[in-house]
Amino acid sequence: MRDIDDTQQPLLEHLIELRRRLLYCVASLLVTFFVSMYFSKEIYGVLVHPLAAAGQNKIVFTQIFGAFFVQLKVAFFAAMMLSFPVVATQLWRFVAPGLYRQEKKALLPFLLATPILFIAGACLAYFIAIPTALHFLLGYQGDLGGGVTQEALPEAEKYLDFVMQFLFAFGITFLLPVLLMLLERSGIVTYEQLKGAWRYAVVAAFAIAAVLTPPDIGSQLLLAFPLVGLYFLSLVAIWFTRRRRQAEDSTEIAEA
């Protein structure tokens, strides 16, 4: 029991500690929200840039309070992302004292990899997937014949929902390696089971991409292919980490 911290606290002290950590999380969310609210117009300008790059220079809102709610949603989404490091740190500090040293060593890389993978997925969505989808969807503008033309007038709030759907869909799906490695580490699934289910994983990747992206094949492939690649990358990472654990266990047995 020496590997575990000497923090044998009664339930009341654990609840007090949990409340303190939650207050830190709420405070960080509020601070980042008000900061993001101040810069919400600039943040929304960044989110609208792919639309302007696709040739659409006008965006509208159909209700008098629509623009205000868009700024609120932008600030809230930005605050969630900016406050995540603080929230993750507080969660780790609450859980870590109850973990053994080996468990801390095993979980910390997953905690550090989570924001990196999420940002990588969001960047892929912002720089590649969203522009591709916009070029496809806005391509339906133009002359319909008989002197009738159709023109896209994106509504501000719905465009924000469209962008956030892409960012969160790509960001969350890029956490697949973390999820699979945690499941294998906890013993819920094995490497052999994941390896044998690769065909189902490929089908599931294309199904998830079809649900989370607009109905154009380009956007779906841009999400499906990275998902398949991340699945096989997870298998390679699990294989290496399992070999490392087996080598460490063999060393410990030999020393004993």
mmCIF file of C-alpha atoms in Angstrom:
data_model
loop_
_atom_site.group_PDB
_atom_site.id
_atom_site.type_symbol
_atom_site.label_atom_id
_atom_site.label_comp_id
_atom_site.label_asym_id
_atom_site.label_seq_id
_atom_site.Cartn_x
_atom_site.Cartn_y
_atom_site.Cartn_z
ATOM 1 C CA MET A 1 0.000 0.000 0.000
ATOM 2 C CA ARG A 2 3.024 2.308 -0.062
ATOM 3 C CA ASP A 3 2.421 3.174 -3.698
ATOM 4 C CA ILE A 4 -0.826 4.939 -2.850
ATOM 5 C CA ASP A 5 -0.989 8.370 -1.243
ATOM 6 C CA ASP A 6 -1.687 8.566 2.471
ATOM 7 C CA THR A 7 -4.978 10.447 2.031
ATOM 8 C CA GLN A 8 -7.405 8.215 3.907
ATOM 9 C CA GLN A 9 -10.034 10.907 4.344
ATOM 10 C CA PRO A 10 -13.557 10.473 5.619
ATOM 11 C CA LEU A 11 -16.467 10.916 3.221
ATOM 12 C CA LEU A 12 -17.177 14.489 4.347
ATOM 13 C CA GLU A 13 -13.640 15.604 3.548
ATOM 14 C CA HIS A 14 -13.872 13.964 0.126
ATOM 15 C CA LEU A 15 -17.096 15.873 -0.545
ATOM 16 C CA ILE A 16 -15.487 19.122 0.578
ATOM 17 C CA GLU A 17 -12.544 18.425 -1.724
ATOM 18 C CA LEU A 18 -14.929 17.642 -4.599
ATOM 19 C CA ARG A 19 -16.813 20.894 -4.005
ATOM 20 C CA ARG A 20 -13.547 22.846 -4.029
ATOM 21 C CA ARG A 21 -12.499 21.281 -7.311
ATOM 22 C CA LEU A 22 -15.916 21.952 -8.852
ATOM 23 C CA LEU A 23 -15.741 25.589 -7.763
ATOM 24 C CA TYR A 24 -12.388 25.933 -9.517
ATOM 25 C CA CYS A 25 -13.927 24.439 -12.669
ATOM 26 C CA VAL A 26 -16.952 26.748 -12.556
ATOM 27 C CA ALA A 27 -14.750 29.765 -11.869
ATOM 28 C CA SER A 28 -12.494 28.955 -14.826
ATOM 29 C CA LEU A 29 -15.532 28.483 -17.067
ATOM 30 C CA LEU A 30 -17.006 31.825 -15.980
ATOM 31 C CA VAL A 31 -13.735 33.716 -16.412
ATOM 32 C CA THR A 32 -13.101 32.266 -19.876
ATOM 33 C CA PHE A 33 -16.744 32.891 -20.813
ATOM 34 C CA PHE A 34 -16.569 36.615 -20.034
ATOM 35 C CA VAL A 35 -13.205 36.921 -21.787
ATOM 36 C CA SER A 36 -14.589 35.046 -24.794
ATOM 37 C CA MET A 37 -17.721 37.209 -24.753
ATOM 38 C CA TYR A 38 -15.538 40.291 -25.053
ATOM 39 C CA PHE A 39 -13.787 38.804 -28.088
ATOM 40 C CA SER A 40 -16.814 36.918 -29.422
ATOM 41 C CA LYS A 41 -17.057 39.041 -32.563
ATOM 42 C CA GLU A 42 -13.438 38.301 -33.470
ATOM 43 C CA ILE A 43 -13.869 34.599 -32.692
ATOM 44 C CA TYR A 44 -16.968 34.416 -34.855
ATOM 45 C CA GLY A 45 -15.028 36.190 -37.600
ATOM 46 C CA VAL A 46 -12.513 33.331 -37.532
ATOM 47 C CA LEU A 47 -15.325 30.781 -37.740
ATOM 48 C CA VAL A 48 -16.917 32.631 -40.667
ATOM 49 C CA HIS A 49 -13.645 32.786 -42.612
ATOM 50 C CA PRO A 50 -14.199 29.429 -44.418
ATOM 51 C CA LEU A 51 -17.570 30.738 -45.605
ATOM 52 C CA ALA A 52 -15.956 33.887 -47.012
ATOM 53 C CA ALA A 53 -13.213 31.807 -48.624
ATOM 54 C CA ALA A 54 -15.945 29.763 -50.350
ATOM 55 C CA GLY A 55 -17.244 32.955 -51.985
ATOM 56 C CA GLN A 56 -20.138 33.761 -49.621
ATOM 57 C CA ASN A 57 -19.652 37.290 -48.309
ATOM 58 C CA LYS A 58 -22.994 37.777 -46.595
ATOM 59 C CA ILE A 59 -24.526 36.158 -43.538
ATOM 60 C CA VAL A 60 -27.909 37.109 -42.072
ATOM 61 C CA PHE A 61 -29.965 36.673 -38.936
ATOM 62 C CA THR A 62 -33.727 36.409 -39.154
ATOM 63 C CA GLN A 63 -34.630 37.469 -35.611
ATOM 64 C CA ILE A 64 -33.824 40.734 -33.887
ATOM 65 C CA PHE A 65 -32.034 38.972 -31.025
ATOM 66 C CA GLY A 66 -30.379 36.376 -33.255
ATOM 67 C CA ALA A 67 -26.990 38.076 -33.424
ATOM 68 C CA PHE A 68 -26.859 38.406 -29.621
ATOM 69 C CA PHE A 69 -27.546 34.707 -29.087
ATOM 70 C CA VAL A 70 -24.897 33.850 -31.666
ATOM 71 C CA GLN A 71 -22.352 35.834 -29.654
ATOM 72 C CA LEU A 72 -23.432 34.008 -26.488
ATOM 73 C CA LYS A 73 -23.040 30.604 -28.126
ATOM 74 C CA VAL A 74 -19.656 31.537 -29.555
ATOM 75 C CA ALA A 75 -18.483 32.681 -26.129
ATOM 76 C CA PHE A 76 -19.798 29.527 -24.466
ATOM 77 C CA PHE A 77 -18.158 27.169 -26.950
ATOM 78 C CA ALA A 78 -14.880 29.069 -26.717
ATOM 79 C CA ALA A 79 -15.060 29.037 -22.909
ATOM 80 C CA MET A 80 -15.565 25.266 -22.888
ATOM 81 C CA MET A 81 -12.441 24.741 -24.956
ATOM 82 C CA LEU A 82 -10.305 27.283 -23.105
ATOM 83 C CA SER A 83 -11.301 26.042 -19.651
ATOM 84 C CA PHE A 84 -10.760 22.365 -20.482
ATOM 85 C CA PRO A 85 -7.125 22.287 -19.240
ATOM 86 C CA VAL A 86 -8.225 23.660 -15.873
ATOM 87 C CA VAL A 87 -11.168 21.239 -15.647
ATOM 88 C CA ALA A 88 -8.959 18.280 -16.586
ATOM 89 C CA THR A 89 -6.316 19.335 -14.054
ATOM 90 C CA GLN A 90 -8.853 19.627 -11.246
ATOM 91 C CA LEU A 91 -10.325 16.245 -12.123
ATOM 92 C CA TRP A 92 -6.862 14.703 -12.100
ATOM 93 C CA ARG A 93 -5.982 16.267 -8.732
ATOM 94 C CA PHE A 94 -9.174 14.902 -7.223
ATOM 95 C CA VAL A 95 -8.706 11.373 -8.585
ATOM 96 C CA ALA A 96 -4.908 11.049 -8.414
ATOM 97 C CA PRO A 97 -4.536 10.620 -4.621
ATOM 98 C CA GLY A 98 -6.644 7.445 -4.807
ATOM 99 C CA LEU A 99 -4.511 5.869 -7.536
ATOM 100 C CA TYR A 100 -1.412 3.725 -7.258
ATOM 101 C CA ARG A 101 1.802 4.971 -8.775
ATOM 102 C CA GLN A 102 1.517 2.594 -11.737
ATOM 103 C CA GLU A 103 -2.071 3.687 -12.355
ATOM 104 C CA LYS A 104 -1.010 7.342 -12.357
ATOM 105 C CA LYS A 105 1.788 6.540 -14.769
ATOM 106 C CA ALA A 106 -0.656 4.721 -17.040
ATOM 107 C CA LEU A 107 -3.437 7.340 -17.043
ATOM 108 C CA LEU A 108 -1.412 10.549 -17.271
ATOM 109 C CA PRO A 109 -0.393 10.092 -20.953
ATOM 110 C CA PHE A 110 -4.069 9.613 -21.895
ATOM 111 C CA LEU A 111 -4.970 12.822 -20.076
ATOM 112 C CA LEU A 112 -2.240 14.723 -21.905
ATOM 113 C CA ALA A 113 -3.109 13.216 -25.294
ATOM 114 C CA THR A 114 -6.814 14.111 -25.087
ATOM 115 C CA PRO A 115 -6.558 17.880 -25.848
ATOM 116 C CA ILE A 116 -3.856 17.274 -28.480
ATOM 117 C CA LEU A 117 -5.991 14.781 -30.398
ATOM 118 C CA PHE A 118 -9.118 16.931 -30.039
ATOM 119 C CA ILE A 119 -7.303 19.990 -31.413
ATOM 120 C CA ALA A 120 -5.885 17.906 -34.276
ATOM 121 C CA GLY A 121 -9.383 16.768 -35.230
ATOM 122 C CA ALA A 122 -10.813 20.287 -34.955
ATOM 123 C CA CYS A 123 -7.996 21.655 -37.142
ATOM 124 C CA LEU A 124 -8.679 19.018 -39.793
ATOM 125 C CA ALA A 125 -12.337 20.054 -39.732
ATOM 126 C CA TYR A 126 -11.616 23.793 -39.909
ATOM 127 C CA PHE A 127 -8.939 23.789 -42.593
ATOM 128 C CA ILE A 128 -10.111 20.920 -44.825
ATOM 129 C CA ALA A 129 -13.524 19.416 -44.052
ATOM 130 C CA ILE A 130 -15.546 22.621 -43.588
ATOM 131 C CA PRO A 131 -14.192 24.350 -46.749
ATOM 132 C CA THR A 132 -14.814 21.157 -48.744
ATOM 133 C CA ALA A 133 -18.395 20.890 -47.503
ATOM 134 C CA LEU A 134 -19.060 24.602 -48.125
ATOM 135 C CA HIS A 135 -17.776 24.485 -51.690
ATOM 136 C CA PHE A 136 -20.024 21.504 -52.370
ATOM 137 C CA LEU A 137 -23.144 22.916 -50.713
ATOM 138 C CA LEU A 138 -22.779 26.428 -52.104
ATOM 139 C CA GLY A 139 -22.299 24.993 -55.578
ATOM 140 C CA TYR A 140 -26.087 24.703 -55.907
ATOM 141 C CA GLN A 141 -26.418 28.476 -56.325
ATOM 142 C CA GLY A 142 -26.964 29.951 -59.752
ATOM 143 C CA ASP A 143 -29.365 30.059 -62.639
ATOM 144 C CA LEU A 144 -32.285 27.621 -62.499
ATOM 145 C CA GLY A 145 -33.560 28.562 -65.957
ATOM 146 C CA GLY A 146 -36.431 30.757 -67.006
ATOM 147 C CA GLY A 147 -34.785 33.803 -65.496
ATOM 148 C CA VAL A 148 -34.878 32.346 -61.974
ATOM 149 C CA THR A 149 -31.743 32.210 -59.858
ATOM 150 C CA GLN A 150 -31.160 30.888 -56.379
ATOM 151 C CA GLU A 151 -28.748 32.413 -53.898
ATOM 152 C CA ALA A 152 -27.601 31.150 -50.530
ATOM 153 C CA LEU A 153 -28.140 33.462 -47.551
ATOM 154 C CA PRO A 154 -26.726 31.542 -44.590
ATOM 155 C CA GLU A 155 -28.392 32.302 -41.260
ATOM 156 C CA ALA A 156 -25.868 33.218 -38.580
ATOM 157 C CA GLU A 157 -27.011 30.846 -35.846
ATOM 158 C CA LYS A 158 -27.465 27.877 -38.172
ATOM 159 C CA TYR A 159 -24.060 28.446 -39.715
ATOM 160 C CA LEU A 160 -22.549 28.444 -36.221
ATOM 161 C CA ASP A 161 -24.304 25.146 -35.483
ATOM 162 C CA PHE A 162 -22.942 23.785 -38.772
ATOM 163 C CA VAL A 163 -19.362 24.741 -37.895
ATOM 164 C CA MET A 164 -19.615 23.489 -34.315
ATOM 165 C CA GLN A 165 -21.023 20.190 -35.534
ATOM 166 C CA PHE A 166 -17.921 19.718 -37.658
ATOM 167 C CA LEU A 167 -15.455 20.858 -35.000
ATOM 168 C CA PHE A 168 -16.876 18.695 -32.227
ATOM 169 C CA ALA A 169 -17.512 15.705 -34.486
ATOM 170 C CA PHE A 170 -13.930 15.647 -35.746
ATOM 171 C CA GLY A 171 -12.471 16.549 -32.353
ATOM 172 C CA ILE A 172 -14.350 13.846 -30.455
ATOM 173 C CA THR A 173 -13.815 11.138 -33.054
ATOM 174 C CA PHE A 174 -10.071 11.823 -32.944
ATOM 175 C CA LEU A 175 -10.180 10.681 -29.307
ATOM 176 C CA LEU A 176 -10.732 7.125 -30.549
ATOM 177 C CA PRO A 177 -7.160 5.981 -29.737
ATOM 178 C CA VAL A 178 -7.521 7.207 -26.155
ATOM 179 C CA LEU A 179 -10.835 5.389 -25.758
ATOM 180 C CA LEU A 180 -9.601 2.104 -27.235
ATOM 181 C CA MET A 181 -6.387 2.109 -25.229
ATOM 182 C CA LEU A 182 -8.269 2.836 -22.018
ATOM 183 C CA LEU A 183 -10.705 0.005 -22.734
ATOM 184 C CA GLU A 184 -7.823 -2.375 -23.362
ATOM 185 C CA ARG A 185 -5.927 -1.149 -20.332
ATOM 186 C CA SER A 186 -8.943 -1.687 -18.085
ATOM 187 C CA GLY A 187 -9.479 -5.220 -19.435
ATOM 188 C CA ILE A 188 -12.873 -4.552 -21.025
ATOM 189 C CA VAL A 189 -11.576 -5.548 -24.457
ATOM 190 C CA THR A 190 -8.414 -7.281 -25.580
ATOM 191 C CA TYR A 191 -5.990 -6.613 -28.396
ATOM 192 C CA GLU A 192 -7.100 -9.822 -30.106
ATOM 193 C CA GLN A 193 -10.756 -8.750 -30.001
ATOM 194 C CA LEU A 194 -9.971 -5.320 -31.461
ATOM 195 C CA LYS A 195 -7.778 -6.849 -34.146
ATOM 196 C CA GLY A 196 -10.454 -9.371 -35.107
ATOM 197 C CA ALA A 197 -13.156 -6.686 -35.310
ATOM 198 C CA TRP A 198 -11.338 -4.408 -37.771
ATOM 199 C CA ARG A 199 -13.873 -5.058 -40.561
ATOM 200 C CA TYR A 200 -16.738 -3.977 -38.309
ATOM 201 C CA ALA A 201 -14.702 -0.953 -37.253
ATOM 202 C CA VAL A 202 -14.295 0.152 -40.877
ATOM 203 C CA VAL A 203 -18.036 -0.138 -41.490
ATOM 204 C CA ALA A 204 -18.733 1.723 -38.221
ATOM 205 C CA ALA A 205 -16.326 4.509 -39.239
ATOM 206 C CA PHE A 206 -18.197 5.153 -42.483
ATOM 207 C CA ALA A 207 -21.549 4.968 -40.658
ATOM 208 C CA ILE A 208 -20.403 7.503 -38.057
ATOM 209 C CA ALA A 209 -19.074 9.788 -40.785
ATOM 210 C CA ALA A 210 -22.410 9.584 -42.624
ATOM 211 C CA VAL A 211 -24.293 10.603 -39.485
ATOM 212 C CA LEU A 212 -21.997 13.397 -38.275
ATOM 213 C CA THR A 213 -21.289 15.156 -41.566
ATOM 214 C CA PRO A 214 -23.455 16.716 -44.304
ATOM 215 C CA PRO A 215 -24.664 14.418 -47.090
ATOM 216 C CA ASP A 216 -21.735 15.047 -49.423
ATOM 217 C CA ILE A 217 -19.288 12.262 -50.066
ATOM 218 C CA GLY A 218 -16.246 14.491 -49.659
ATOM 219 C CA SER A 219 -16.983 15.424 -46.048
ATOM 220 C CA GLN A 220 -17.876 11.858 -45.172
ATOM 221 C CA LEU A 221 -14.631 10.500 -46.581
ATOM 222 C CA LEU A 222 -12.634 13.206 -44.811
ATOM 223 C CA LEU A 223 -13.950 11.893 -41.493
ATOM 224 C CA ALA A 224 -14.169 8.184 -42.318
ATOM 225 C CA PHE A 225 -10.581 7.735 -43.544
ATOM 226 C CA PRO A 226 -8.967 9.354 -40.474
ATOM 227 C CA LEU A 227 -11.237 7.259 -38.240
ATOM 228 C CA VAL A 228 -10.087 4.055 -39.935
ATOM 229 C CA GLY A 229 -6.473 5.201 -39.717
ATOM 230 C CA LEU A 230 -6.840 6.047 -36.020
ATOM 231 C CA TYR A 231 -8.307 2.616 -35.357
ATOM 232 C CA PHE A 232 -5.313 0.836 -36.871
ATOM 233 C CA LEU A 233 -2.968 3.306 -35.172
ATOM 234 C CA SER A 234 -4.629 2.376 -31.883
ATOM 235 C CA LEU A 235 -3.970 -1.307 -32.583
ATOM 236 C CA VAL A 236 -0.279 -0.571 -33.138
ATOM 237 C CA ALA A 237 -0.076 1.531 -29.952
ATOM 238 C CA ILE A 238 -1.867 -1.160 -27.916
ATOM 239 C CA TRP A 239 0.511 -3.812 -29.278
ATOM 240 C CA PHE A 240 3.575 -1.798 -28.228
ATOM 241 C CA THR A 241 2.213 -0.879 -24.795
ATOM 242 C CA ARG A 242 1.171 -4.480 -24.134
ATOM 243 C CA ARG A 243 4.651 -5.727 -25.007
ATOM 244 C CA ARG A 244 6.124 -3.118 -22.688
ATOM 245 C CA ARG A 245 3.853 -4.169 -19.835
ATOM 246 C CA GLN A 246 4.709 -7.831 -20.385
ATOM 247 C CA ALA A 247 8.427 -7.003 -20.323
ATOM 248 C CA GLU A 248 8.028 -5.014 -17.095
ATOM 249 C CA ASP A 249 6.044 -7.842 -15.480
ATOM 250 C CA SER A 250 8.718 -10.342 -16.495
ATOM 251 C CA THR A 251 11.405 -8.136 -14.982
ATOM 252 C CA GLU A 252 9.499 -7.812 -11.721
ATOM 253 C CA ILE A 253 8.979 -11.585 -11.519
ATOM 254 C CA ALA A 254 12.658 -12.208 -12.201
ATOM 255 C CA GLU A 255 13.707 -9.723 -9.517
ATOM 256 C CA ALA A 256 11.293 -11.309 -7.028
#
